[in-house]
Short mmCIF file of N, CA, C and O in Angstrom, two decimals:
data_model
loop_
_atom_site.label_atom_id
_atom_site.label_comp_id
_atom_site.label_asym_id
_atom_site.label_seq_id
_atom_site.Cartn_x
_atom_site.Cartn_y
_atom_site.Cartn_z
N UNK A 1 55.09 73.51 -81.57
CA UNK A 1 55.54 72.17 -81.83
C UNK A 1 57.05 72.15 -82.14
O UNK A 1 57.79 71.34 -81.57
N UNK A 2 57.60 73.25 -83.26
CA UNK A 2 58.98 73.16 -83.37
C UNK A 2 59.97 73.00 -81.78
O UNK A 2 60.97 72.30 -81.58
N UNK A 3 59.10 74.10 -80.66
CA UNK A 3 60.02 74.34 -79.55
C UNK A 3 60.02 73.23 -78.82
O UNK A 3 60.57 73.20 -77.72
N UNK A 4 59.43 72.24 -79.31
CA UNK A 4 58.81 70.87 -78.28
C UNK A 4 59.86 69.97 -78.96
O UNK A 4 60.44 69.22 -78.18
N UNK A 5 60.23 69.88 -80.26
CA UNK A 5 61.06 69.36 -80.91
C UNK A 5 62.54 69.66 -80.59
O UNK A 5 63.30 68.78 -80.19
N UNK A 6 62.88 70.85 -80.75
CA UNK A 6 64.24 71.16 -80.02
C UNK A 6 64.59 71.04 -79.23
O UNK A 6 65.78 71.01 -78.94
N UNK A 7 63.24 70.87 -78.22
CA UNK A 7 63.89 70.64 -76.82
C UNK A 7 64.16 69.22 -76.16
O UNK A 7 64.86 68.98 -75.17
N UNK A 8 63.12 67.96 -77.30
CA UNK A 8 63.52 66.81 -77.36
C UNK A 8 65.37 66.40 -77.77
O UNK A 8 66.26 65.90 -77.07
N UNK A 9 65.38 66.78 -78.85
CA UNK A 9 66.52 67.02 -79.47
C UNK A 9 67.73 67.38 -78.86
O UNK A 9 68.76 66.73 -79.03
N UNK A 10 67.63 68.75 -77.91
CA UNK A 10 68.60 69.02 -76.95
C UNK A 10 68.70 68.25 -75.66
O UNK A 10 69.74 68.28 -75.01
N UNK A 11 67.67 67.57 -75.27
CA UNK A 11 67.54 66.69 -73.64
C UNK A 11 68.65 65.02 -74.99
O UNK A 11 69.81 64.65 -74.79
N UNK A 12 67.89 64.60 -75.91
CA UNK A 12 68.97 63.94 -76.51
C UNK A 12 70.83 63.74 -76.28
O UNK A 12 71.56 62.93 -75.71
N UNK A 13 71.02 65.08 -77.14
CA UNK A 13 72.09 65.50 -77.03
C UNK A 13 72.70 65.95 -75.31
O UNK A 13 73.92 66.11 -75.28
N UNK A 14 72.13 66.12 -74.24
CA UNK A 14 72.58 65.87 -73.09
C UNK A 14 72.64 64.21 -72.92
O UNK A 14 73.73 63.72 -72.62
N UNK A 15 72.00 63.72 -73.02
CA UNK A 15 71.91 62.01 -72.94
C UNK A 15 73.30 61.51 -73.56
O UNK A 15 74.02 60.80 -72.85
N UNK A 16 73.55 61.72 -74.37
CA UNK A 16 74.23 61.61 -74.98
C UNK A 16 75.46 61.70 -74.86
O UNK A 16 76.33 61.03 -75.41
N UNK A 17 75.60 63.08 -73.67
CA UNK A 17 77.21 63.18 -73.54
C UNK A 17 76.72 63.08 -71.63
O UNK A 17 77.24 63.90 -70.88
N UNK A 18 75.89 62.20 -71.13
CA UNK A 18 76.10 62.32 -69.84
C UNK A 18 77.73 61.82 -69.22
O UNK A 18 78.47 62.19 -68.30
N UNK A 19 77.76 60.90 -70.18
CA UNK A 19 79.35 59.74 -69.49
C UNK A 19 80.59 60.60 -70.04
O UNK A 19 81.68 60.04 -70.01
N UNK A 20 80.53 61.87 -70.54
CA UNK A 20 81.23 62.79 -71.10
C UNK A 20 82.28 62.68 -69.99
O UNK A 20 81.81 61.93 -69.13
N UNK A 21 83.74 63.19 -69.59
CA UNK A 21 84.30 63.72 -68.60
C UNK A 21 84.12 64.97 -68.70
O UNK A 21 83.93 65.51 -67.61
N UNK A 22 84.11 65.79 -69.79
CA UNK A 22 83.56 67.31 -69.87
C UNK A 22 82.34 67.46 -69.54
O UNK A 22 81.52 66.98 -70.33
N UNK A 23 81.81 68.14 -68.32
CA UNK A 23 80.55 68.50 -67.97
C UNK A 23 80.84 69.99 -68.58
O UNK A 23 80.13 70.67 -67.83
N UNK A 24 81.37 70.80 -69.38
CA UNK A 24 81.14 72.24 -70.07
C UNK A 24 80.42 71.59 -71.06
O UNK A 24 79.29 72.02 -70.85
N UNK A 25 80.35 70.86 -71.99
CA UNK A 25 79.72 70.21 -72.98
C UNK A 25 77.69 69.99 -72.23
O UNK A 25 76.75 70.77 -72.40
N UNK A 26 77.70 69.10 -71.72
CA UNK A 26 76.71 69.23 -70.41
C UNK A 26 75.67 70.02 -70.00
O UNK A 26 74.45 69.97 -70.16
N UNK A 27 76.87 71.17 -69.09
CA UNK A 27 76.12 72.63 -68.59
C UNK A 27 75.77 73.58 -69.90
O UNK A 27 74.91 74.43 -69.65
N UNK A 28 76.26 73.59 -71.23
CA UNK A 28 75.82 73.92 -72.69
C UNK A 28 74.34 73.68 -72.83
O UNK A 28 73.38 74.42 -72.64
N UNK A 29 74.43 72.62 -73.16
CA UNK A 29 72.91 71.72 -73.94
C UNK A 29 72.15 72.32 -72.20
O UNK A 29 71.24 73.14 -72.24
N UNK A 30 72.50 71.95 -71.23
CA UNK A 30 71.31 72.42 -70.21
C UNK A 30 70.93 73.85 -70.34
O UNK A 30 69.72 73.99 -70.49
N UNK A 31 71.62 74.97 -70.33
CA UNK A 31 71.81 76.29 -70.75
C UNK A 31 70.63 76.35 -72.08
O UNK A 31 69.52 76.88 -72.09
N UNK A 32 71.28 75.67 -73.06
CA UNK A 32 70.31 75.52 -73.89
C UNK A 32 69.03 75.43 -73.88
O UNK A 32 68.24 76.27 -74.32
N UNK A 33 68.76 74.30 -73.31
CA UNK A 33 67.34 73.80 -73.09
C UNK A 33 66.62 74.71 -72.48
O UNK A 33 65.72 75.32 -73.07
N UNK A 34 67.08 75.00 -70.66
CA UNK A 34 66.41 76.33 -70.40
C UNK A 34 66.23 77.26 -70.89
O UNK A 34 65.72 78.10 -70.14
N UNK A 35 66.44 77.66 -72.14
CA UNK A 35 66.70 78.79 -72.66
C UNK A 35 65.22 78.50 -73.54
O UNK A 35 64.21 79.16 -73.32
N UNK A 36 65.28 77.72 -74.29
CA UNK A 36 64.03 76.87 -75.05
C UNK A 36 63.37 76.64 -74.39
O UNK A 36 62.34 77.26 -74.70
N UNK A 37 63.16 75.86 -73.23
CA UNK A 37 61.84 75.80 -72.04
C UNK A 37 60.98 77.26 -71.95
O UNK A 37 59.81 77.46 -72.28
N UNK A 38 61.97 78.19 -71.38
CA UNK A 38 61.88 79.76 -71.05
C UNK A 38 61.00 80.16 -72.39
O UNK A 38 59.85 80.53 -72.19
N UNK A 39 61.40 80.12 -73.48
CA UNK A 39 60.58 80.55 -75.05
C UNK A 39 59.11 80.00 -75.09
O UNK A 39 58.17 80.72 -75.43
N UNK A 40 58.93 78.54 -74.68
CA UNK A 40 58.11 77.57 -74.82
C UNK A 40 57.40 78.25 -73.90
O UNK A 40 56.52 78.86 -74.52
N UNK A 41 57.30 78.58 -72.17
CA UNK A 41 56.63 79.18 -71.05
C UNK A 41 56.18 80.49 -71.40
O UNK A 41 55.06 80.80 -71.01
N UNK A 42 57.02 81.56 -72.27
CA UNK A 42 56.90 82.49 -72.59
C UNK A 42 55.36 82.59 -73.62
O UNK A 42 54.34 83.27 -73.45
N UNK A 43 55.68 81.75 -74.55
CA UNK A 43 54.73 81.84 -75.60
C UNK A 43 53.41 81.66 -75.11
O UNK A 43 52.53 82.47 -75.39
N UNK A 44 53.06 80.03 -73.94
CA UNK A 44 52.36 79.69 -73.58
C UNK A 44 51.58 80.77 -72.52
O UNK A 44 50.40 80.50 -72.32
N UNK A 45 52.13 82.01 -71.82
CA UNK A 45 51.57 82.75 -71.05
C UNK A 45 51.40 83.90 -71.53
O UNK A 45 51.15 84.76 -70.69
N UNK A 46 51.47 84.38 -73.09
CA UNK A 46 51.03 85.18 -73.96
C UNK A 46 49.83 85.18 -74.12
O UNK A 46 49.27 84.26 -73.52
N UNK A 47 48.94 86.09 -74.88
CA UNK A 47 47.57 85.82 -75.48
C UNK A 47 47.69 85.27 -76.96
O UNK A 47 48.62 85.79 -77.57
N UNK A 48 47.09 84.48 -77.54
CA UNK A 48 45.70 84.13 -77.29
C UNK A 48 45.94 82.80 -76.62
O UNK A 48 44.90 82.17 -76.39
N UNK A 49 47.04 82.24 -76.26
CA UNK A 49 47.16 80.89 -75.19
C UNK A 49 47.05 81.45 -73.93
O UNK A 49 46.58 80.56 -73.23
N UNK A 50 47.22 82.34 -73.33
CA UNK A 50 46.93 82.08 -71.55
C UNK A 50 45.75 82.08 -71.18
O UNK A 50 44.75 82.76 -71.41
N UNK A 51 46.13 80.89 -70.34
CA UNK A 51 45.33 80.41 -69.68
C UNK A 51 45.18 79.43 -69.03
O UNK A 51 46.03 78.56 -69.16
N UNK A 52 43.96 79.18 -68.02
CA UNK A 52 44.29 77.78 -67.15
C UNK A 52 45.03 76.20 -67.97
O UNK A 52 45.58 75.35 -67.26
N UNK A 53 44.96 76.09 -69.00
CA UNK A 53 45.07 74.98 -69.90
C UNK A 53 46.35 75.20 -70.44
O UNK A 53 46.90 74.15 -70.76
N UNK A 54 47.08 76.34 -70.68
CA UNK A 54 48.26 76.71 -70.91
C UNK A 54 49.12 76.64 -69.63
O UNK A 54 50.30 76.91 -69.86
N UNK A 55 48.89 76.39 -68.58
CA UNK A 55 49.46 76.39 -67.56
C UNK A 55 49.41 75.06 -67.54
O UNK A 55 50.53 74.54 -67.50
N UNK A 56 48.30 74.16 -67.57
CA UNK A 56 49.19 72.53 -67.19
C UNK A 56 49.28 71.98 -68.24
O UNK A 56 49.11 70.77 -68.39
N UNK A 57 49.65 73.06 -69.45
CA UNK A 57 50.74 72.59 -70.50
C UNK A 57 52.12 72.66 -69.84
O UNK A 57 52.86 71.68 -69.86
N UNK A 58 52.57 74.14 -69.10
CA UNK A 58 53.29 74.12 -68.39
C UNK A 58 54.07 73.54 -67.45
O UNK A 58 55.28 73.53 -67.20
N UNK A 59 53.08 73.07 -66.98
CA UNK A 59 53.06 72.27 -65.77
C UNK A 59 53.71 71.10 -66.55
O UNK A 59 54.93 71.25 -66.54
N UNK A 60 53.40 70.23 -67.07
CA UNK A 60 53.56 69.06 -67.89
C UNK A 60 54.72 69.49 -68.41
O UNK A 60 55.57 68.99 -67.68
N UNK A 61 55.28 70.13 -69.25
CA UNK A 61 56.54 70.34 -69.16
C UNK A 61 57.55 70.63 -68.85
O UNK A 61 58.57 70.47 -69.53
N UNK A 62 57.46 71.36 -67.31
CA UNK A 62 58.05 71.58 -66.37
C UNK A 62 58.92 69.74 -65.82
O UNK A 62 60.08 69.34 -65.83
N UNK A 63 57.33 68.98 -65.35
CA UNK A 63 57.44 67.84 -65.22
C UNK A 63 58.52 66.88 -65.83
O UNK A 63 59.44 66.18 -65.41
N UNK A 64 58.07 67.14 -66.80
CA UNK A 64 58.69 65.97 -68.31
C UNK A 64 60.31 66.05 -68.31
O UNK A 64 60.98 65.02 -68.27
N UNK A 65 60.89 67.33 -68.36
CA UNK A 65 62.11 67.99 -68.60
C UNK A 65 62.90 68.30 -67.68
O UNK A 65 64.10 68.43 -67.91
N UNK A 66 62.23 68.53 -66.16
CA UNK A 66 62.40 68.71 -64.93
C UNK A 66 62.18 68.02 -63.63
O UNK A 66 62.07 68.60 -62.55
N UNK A 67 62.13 66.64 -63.82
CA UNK A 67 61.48 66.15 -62.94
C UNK A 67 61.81 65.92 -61.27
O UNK A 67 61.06 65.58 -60.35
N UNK A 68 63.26 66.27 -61.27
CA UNK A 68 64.12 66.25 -59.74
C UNK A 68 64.44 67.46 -59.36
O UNK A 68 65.35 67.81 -58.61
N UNK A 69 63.60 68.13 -59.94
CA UNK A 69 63.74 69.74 -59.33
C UNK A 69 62.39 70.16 -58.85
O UNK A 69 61.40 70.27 -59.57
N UNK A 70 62.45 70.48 -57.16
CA UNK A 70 61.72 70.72 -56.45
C UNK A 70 61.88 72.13 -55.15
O UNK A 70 62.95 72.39 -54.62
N UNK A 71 60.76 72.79 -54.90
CA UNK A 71 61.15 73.90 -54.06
C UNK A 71 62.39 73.98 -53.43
O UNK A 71 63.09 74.99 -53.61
N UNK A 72 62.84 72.91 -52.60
CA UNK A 72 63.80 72.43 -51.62
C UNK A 72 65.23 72.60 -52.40
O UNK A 72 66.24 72.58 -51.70
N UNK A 73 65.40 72.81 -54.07
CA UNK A 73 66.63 72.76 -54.30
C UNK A 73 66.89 74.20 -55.17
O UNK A 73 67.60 74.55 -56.12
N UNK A 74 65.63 74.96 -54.05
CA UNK A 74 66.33 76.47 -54.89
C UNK A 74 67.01 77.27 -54.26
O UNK A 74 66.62 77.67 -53.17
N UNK A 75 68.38 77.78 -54.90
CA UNK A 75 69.38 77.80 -54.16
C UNK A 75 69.07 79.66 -54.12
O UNK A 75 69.25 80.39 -53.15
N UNK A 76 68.66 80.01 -55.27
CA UNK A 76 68.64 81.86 -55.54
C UNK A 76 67.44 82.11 -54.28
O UNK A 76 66.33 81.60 -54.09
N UNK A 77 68.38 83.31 -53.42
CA UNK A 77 67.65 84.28 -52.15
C UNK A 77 66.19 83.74 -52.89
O UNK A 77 65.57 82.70 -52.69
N UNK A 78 65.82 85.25 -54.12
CA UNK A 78 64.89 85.80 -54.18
C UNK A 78 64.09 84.46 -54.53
O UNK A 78 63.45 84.13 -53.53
N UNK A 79 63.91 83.66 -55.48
CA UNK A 79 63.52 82.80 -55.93
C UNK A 79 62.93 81.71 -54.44
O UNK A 79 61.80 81.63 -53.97
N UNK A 80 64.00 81.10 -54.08
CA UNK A 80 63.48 80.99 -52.37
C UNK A 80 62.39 81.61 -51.66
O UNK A 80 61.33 81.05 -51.38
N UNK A 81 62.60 82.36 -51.48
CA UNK A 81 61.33 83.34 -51.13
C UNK A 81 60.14 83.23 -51.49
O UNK A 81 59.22 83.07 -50.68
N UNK A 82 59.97 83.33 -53.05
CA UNK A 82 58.96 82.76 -53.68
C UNK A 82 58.57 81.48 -53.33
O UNK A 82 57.47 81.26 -52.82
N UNK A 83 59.31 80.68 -53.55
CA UNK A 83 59.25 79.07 -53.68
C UNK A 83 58.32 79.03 -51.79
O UNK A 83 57.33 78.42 -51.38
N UNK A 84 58.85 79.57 -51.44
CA UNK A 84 58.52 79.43 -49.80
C UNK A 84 56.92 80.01 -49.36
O UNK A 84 56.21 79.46 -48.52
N UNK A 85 56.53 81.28 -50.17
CA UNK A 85 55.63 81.90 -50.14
C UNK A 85 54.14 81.06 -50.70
O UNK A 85 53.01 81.06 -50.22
N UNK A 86 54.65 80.46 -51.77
CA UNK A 86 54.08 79.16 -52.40
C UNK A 86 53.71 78.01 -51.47
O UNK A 86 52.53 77.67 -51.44
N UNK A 87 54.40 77.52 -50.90
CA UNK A 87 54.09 76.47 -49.91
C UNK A 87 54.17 76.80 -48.77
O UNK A 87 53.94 75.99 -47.87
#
């Protein structure tokens, strides 16, 4: 729950400085967040949470936090690959 909180908190604080002219301020809090998403995915695919139900926790917050990011805008080789292997 705390990591669900911070990461409200940090998508905030991007809101916040979208009309910024500094996008380093910006690419920060995003850095951030992924970084907290990544903890949040991590925990969730640990034991005693993994599992099918921990995944469209996942899923759902992938969604929520991510929502204009789709196979089509992955730019990394390897990751591509994946993304491609997938669909």
């Amino acid at each position: 729950m705390e990591l669900i909180s911070d990461i409200k908190k940090t998508e905030e604080m991007i809101s916040l400085h979208k009309d910024d002219e500094f996008q380093l301020v910006i690419d920060q809090y995003e850095a951030i967040k992924a970084k907290q998403v990544a903890e949040f995915i991590d925990e969730l695919t640990n034991p005693p949470f993994q599992s099918v139900e921990s995944f469209s926790v996942i899923k759902l917050m992938i969604n929520k936090f991510y929502p204009t990011i789709n196979s089509d805008s992955v730019e990394l080789k390897e990751l591509r690959k994946l993304a491609s292997a997938i669909n």
